[in-house]
GROMACS .gro file of C-alpha atoms in nm:
model
  198
    1TYR     CA    1   0.860   0.510   2.092
    2GLY     CA    2   0.531   0.359   2.214
    3LEU     CA    3   0.316   0.467   2.506
    4PRO     CA    4  -0.010   0.316   2.638
    5LEU     CA    5  -0.292   0.571   2.666
    6GLY     CA    6  -0.556   0.336   2.803
    7LYS     CA    7  -0.657  -0.027   2.826
    8ASP     CA    8  -0.678  -0.088   2.451
    9PHE     CA    9  -0.533   0.234   2.307
   10THR     CA   10  -0.167   0.313   2.236
   11ALA     CA   11   0.026   0.582   2.051
   12GLY     CA   12   0.376   0.590   1.915
   13ALA     CA   13   0.627   0.781   1.707
   14ASN     CA   14   0.948   0.707   1.522
   15ILE     CA   15   1.220   0.882   1.327
   16ARG     CA   16   1.317   0.728   0.994
   17HIS     CA   17   1.649   0.752   0.814
   18HIS     CA   18   1.648   0.691   0.437
   19ARG     CA   19   1.955   0.613   0.225
   20LEU     CA   20   1.991   0.562  -0.149
   21ASN     CA   21   2.315   0.392  -0.252
   22ARG     CA   22   2.456   0.362  -0.602
   23ALA     CA   23   2.775   0.170  -0.686
   24LEU     CA   24   2.854   0.117  -0.316
   25ARG     CA   25   2.840   0.493  -0.258
   26THR     CA   26   2.572   0.684  -0.069
   27THR     CA   27   2.437   0.956  -0.296
   28GLN     CA   28   2.118   1.061  -0.117
   29LEU     CA   29   2.016   1.083   0.249
   30GLY     CA   30   1.684   1.161   0.410
   31TRP     CA   31   1.505   1.191   0.743
   32SER     CA   32   1.136   1.183   0.827
   33PHE     CA   33   0.900   1.156   1.124
   34ALA     CA   34   0.602   0.925   1.178
   35LEU     CA   35   0.317   0.929   1.428
   36GLY     CA   36   0.080   0.636   1.487
   37PHE     CA   37  -0.227   0.539   1.690
   38LEU     CA   38  -0.355   0.188   1.756
   39PHE     CA   39  -0.670   0.046   1.912
   40SER     CA   40  -0.673  -0.328   1.985
   41HIS     CA   41  -0.954  -0.534   2.129
   42LYS     CA   42  -1.025  -0.901   2.192
   43LEU     CA   43  -1.339  -1.025   2.021
   44ALA     CA   44  -1.563  -1.198   2.272
   45SER     CA   45  -1.741  -1.407   2.008
   46LEU     CA   46  -1.431  -1.546   1.836
   47GLY     CA   47  -1.175  -1.513   2.111
   48ASN     CA   48  -0.923  -1.356   1.876
   49GLN     CA   49  -0.756  -1.016   1.869
   50VAL     CA   50  -0.845  -0.740   1.622
   51ALA     CA   51  -0.662  -0.407   1.595
   52VAL     CA   52  -0.735  -0.087   1.404
   53GLY     CA   53  -0.476   0.184   1.357
   54MET     CA   54  -0.376   0.500   1.174
   55THR     CA   55  -0.034   0.644   1.099
   56PHE     CA   56   0.098   0.967   0.954
   57ASP     CA   57   0.425   0.881   0.780
   58ASP     CA   58   0.713   1.077   0.626
   59MET     CA   59   0.608   1.402   0.790
   60GLY     CA   60   0.866   1.678   0.748
   61GLY     CA   61   1.077   1.447   0.534
   62HIS     CA   62   1.360   1.586   0.321
   63ILE     CA   63   1.603   1.426   0.074
   64TRP     CA   64   1.960   1.560   0.065
   65GLU     CA   65   2.233   1.498  -0.191
   66ASN     CA   66   2.590   1.616  -0.140
   67GLY     CA   67   2.472   1.855   0.132
   68ARG     CA   68   2.204   2.008  -0.092
   69LEU     CA   69   1.827   1.981  -0.048
   70VAL     CA   70   1.690   1.782  -0.344
   71GLU     CA   71   1.321   1.742  -0.260
   72LYS     CA   72   1.065   1.712   0.016
   73MET     CA   73   0.910   1.373   0.086
   74PRO     CA   74   0.534   1.357   0.023
   75PRO     CA   75   0.356   1.266   0.350
   76VAL     CA   76   0.149   0.948   0.373
   77THR     CA   77  -0.168   0.880   0.573
   78ARG     CA   78  -0.232   0.511   0.641
   79PHE     CA   79  -0.538   0.340   0.789
   80GLY     CA   80  -0.535  -0.035   0.853
   81THR     CA   81  -0.639  -0.333   1.055
   82THR     CA   82  -0.493  -0.663   1.175
   83TYR     CA   83  -0.662  -0.986   1.278
   84SER     CA   84  -0.488  -1.254   1.483
   85LEU     CA   85  -0.588  -1.607   1.389
   86ASN     CA   86  -0.397  -1.722   1.697
   87SER     CA   87  -0.105  -1.602   1.909
   88ASP     CA   88   0.143  -1.682   1.628
   89THR     CA   89  -0.040  -1.586   1.306
   90THR     CA   90  -0.164  -1.241   1.204
   91LEU     CA   91  -0.332  -1.112   0.888
   92SER     CA   92  -0.324  -0.742   0.796
   93ALA     CA   93  -0.473  -0.501   0.545
   94ASP     CA   94  -0.452  -0.125   0.509
   95LEU     CA   95  -0.511   0.163   0.272
   96ALA     CA   96  -0.259   0.444   0.229
   97LEU     CA   97  -0.295   0.787   0.071
   98HIS     CA   98   0.026   0.937  -0.073
   99TYR     CA   99   0.017   1.316  -0.106
  100ASP     CA  100   0.244   1.305  -0.410
  101LYS     CA  101   0.160   1.579  -0.661
  102GLN     CA  102   0.326   1.395  -0.949
  103PHE     CA  103   0.038   1.143  -0.945
  104ASP     CA  104  -0.329   1.193  -1.022
  105TRP     CA  105  -0.563   1.145  -0.726
  106ARG     CA  106  -0.676   0.805  -0.853
  107ASP     CA  107  -0.316   0.681  -0.840
  108ARG     CA  108  -0.234   0.810  -0.492
  109PHE     CA  109  -0.412   0.531  -0.304
  110ARG     CA  110  -0.220   0.212  -0.218
  111ALA     CA  111  -0.359  -0.113  -0.080
  112HIS     CA  112  -0.141  -0.335   0.143
  113LEU     CA  113  -0.213  -0.699   0.226
  114GLY     CA  114   0.008  -0.909   0.452
  115ALA     CA  115   0.050  -1.212   0.676
  116GLU     CA  116   0.307  -1.312   0.937
  117HIS     CA  117   0.377  -1.620   1.145
  118TRP     CA  118   0.604  -1.670   1.448
  119PHE     CA  119   0.810  -1.975   1.547
  120PHE     CA  120   1.017  -2.086   1.847
  121LYS     CA  121   0.809  -1.915   2.114
  122GLN     CA  122   0.769  -1.603   1.896
  123GLN     CA  123   1.141  -1.543   1.862
  124VAL     CA  124   1.162  -1.591   1.483
  125GLY     CA  125   0.897  -1.459   1.246
  126ILE     CA  126   0.838  -1.468   0.871
  127ARG     CA  127   0.603  -1.246   0.670
  128ILE     CA  128   0.484  -1.182   0.318
  129GLY     CA  129   0.304  -0.880   0.177
  130TYR     CA  130   0.166  -0.727  -0.139
  131THR     CA  131   0.130  -0.355  -0.220
  132ALA     CA  132  -0.046  -0.207  -0.522
  133ILE     CA  133  -0.230   0.097  -0.655
  134THR     CA  134  -0.599   0.047  -0.588
  135THR     CA  135  -0.722   0.115  -0.942
  136ALA     CA  136  -0.852  -0.196  -1.119
  137ASP     CA  137  -0.613  -0.170  -1.415
  138ARG     CA  138  -0.301  -0.148  -1.194
  139PHE     CA  139  -0.384  -0.361  -0.889
  140THR     CA  140  -0.212  -0.669  -1.035
  141LYS     CA  141   0.109  -0.473  -1.105
  142GLY     CA  142   0.221  -0.421  -0.746
  143GLU     CA  143   0.524  -0.511  -0.537
  144TRP     CA  144   0.582  -0.821  -0.325
  145SER     CA  145   0.771  -0.815   0.004
  146ARG     CA  146   0.926  -1.110   0.185
  147GLY     CA  147   1.090  -1.076   0.523
  148PHE     CA  148   1.177  -1.214   0.862
  149SER     CA  149   1.216  -1.091   1.220
  150LEU     CA  150   1.433  -1.180   1.519
  151ARG     CA  151   1.283  -1.096   1.858
  152SER     CA  152   1.413  -1.098   2.214
  153GLY     CA  153   1.313  -0.939   2.542
  154ALA     CA  154   1.532  -0.637   2.461
  155GLY     CA  155   1.396  -0.564   2.114
  156GLN     CA  156   1.335  -0.678   1.760
  157LEU     CA  157   1.516  -0.669   1.425
  158ASP     CA  158   1.309  -0.673   1.103
  159TYR     CA  159   1.423  -0.726   0.743
  160ALA     CA  160   1.221  -0.716   0.419
  161TYR     CA  161   1.304  -0.746   0.049
  162VAL     CA  162   1.065  -0.569  -0.191
  163SER     CA  163   1.054  -0.641  -0.564
  164GLY     CA  164   0.821  -0.637  -0.863
  165GLY     CA  165   0.591  -0.369  -0.995
  166GLU     CA  166   0.773  -0.069  -1.140
  167LEU     CA  167   1.090  -0.126  -0.937
  168GLU     CA  168   1.396  -0.167  -1.158
  169GLN     CA  169   1.571  -0.353  -0.879
  170GLY     CA  170   1.480  -0.487  -0.537
  171ILE     CA  171   1.475  -0.272  -0.224
  172HIS     CA  172   1.599  -0.381   0.119
  173TRP     CA  173   1.426  -0.255   0.435
  174ILE     CA  174   1.573  -0.292   0.784
  175SER     CA  175   1.417  -0.168   1.109
  176ALA     CA  176   1.502  -0.212   1.475
  177THR     CA  177   1.288  -0.186   1.789
  178LEU     CA  178   1.415  -0.145   2.146
  179ARG     CA  179   1.201  -0.225   2.450
  180TRP     CA  180   1.240  -0.103   2.807
  181GLY     CA  181   1.028  -0.044   3.113
  182GLY     CA  182   0.762  -0.272   3.260
  183ARG     CA  183   0.560  -0.541   3.090
  184GLY     CA  184   0.286  -0.298   2.995
  185SER     CA  185   0.537  -0.070   2.827
  186GLU     CA  186   0.684  -0.362   2.630
  187GLU     CA  187   0.343  -0.462   2.500
  188ALA     CA  188   0.260  -0.105   2.402
  189ASN     CA  189   0.592  -0.058   2.222
  190GLU     CA  190   0.542  -0.386   2.038
  191ARG     CA  191   0.187  -0.305   1.925
  192VAL     CA  192   0.273   0.047   1.808
  193SER     CA  193   0.588  -0.074   1.632
  194GLU     CA  194   0.396  -0.343   1.445
  195GLY     CA  195   0.109  -0.107   1.361
  196ALA     CA  196   0.321   0.183   1.243
  197SER     CA  197   0.626   0.021   1.087
  198HIS     CA  198   0.449  -0.238   0.873
   0.00000   0.00000   0.00000
């Protein structure tokens, strides 16, 4: 859910449902909560849009298996920025800190780089991204994501396929966004969704 808090400032939250399936059978389920903030501003010198945001992901997350609590999800703090080359093309970069005790501090930081482009009056979008541990010896061993989006006045459906790195098999991500209210509310929901979900 996104809400404008000022001319260039928005905030939003979402609830995430996680599922792990093996052999066509769901073996683990999870829920978590995310909170995000986004500041966007049009650059007078270049005439393009830049945005800076921060999210707190997987807060209060738990993984359940057969009705039994298996583990708690480590929370993630993410800080990033986007730059719009034009109304259809956006570049993004962010840094995330995973509070996962099984990793040393030097391996808890992740860098994310991405780009997306929209077609057909911004109704169909494609994107590509790369995620890796920030240490020099592991930065080239990250994961690639490829995805697309379908957008309408009522909402948006996003899909991504992630592979590479230490993943034994690819992962599919699906997210949905609903929009309601006035034009200002739609823009706020869209900006927060893009800033927090990606």
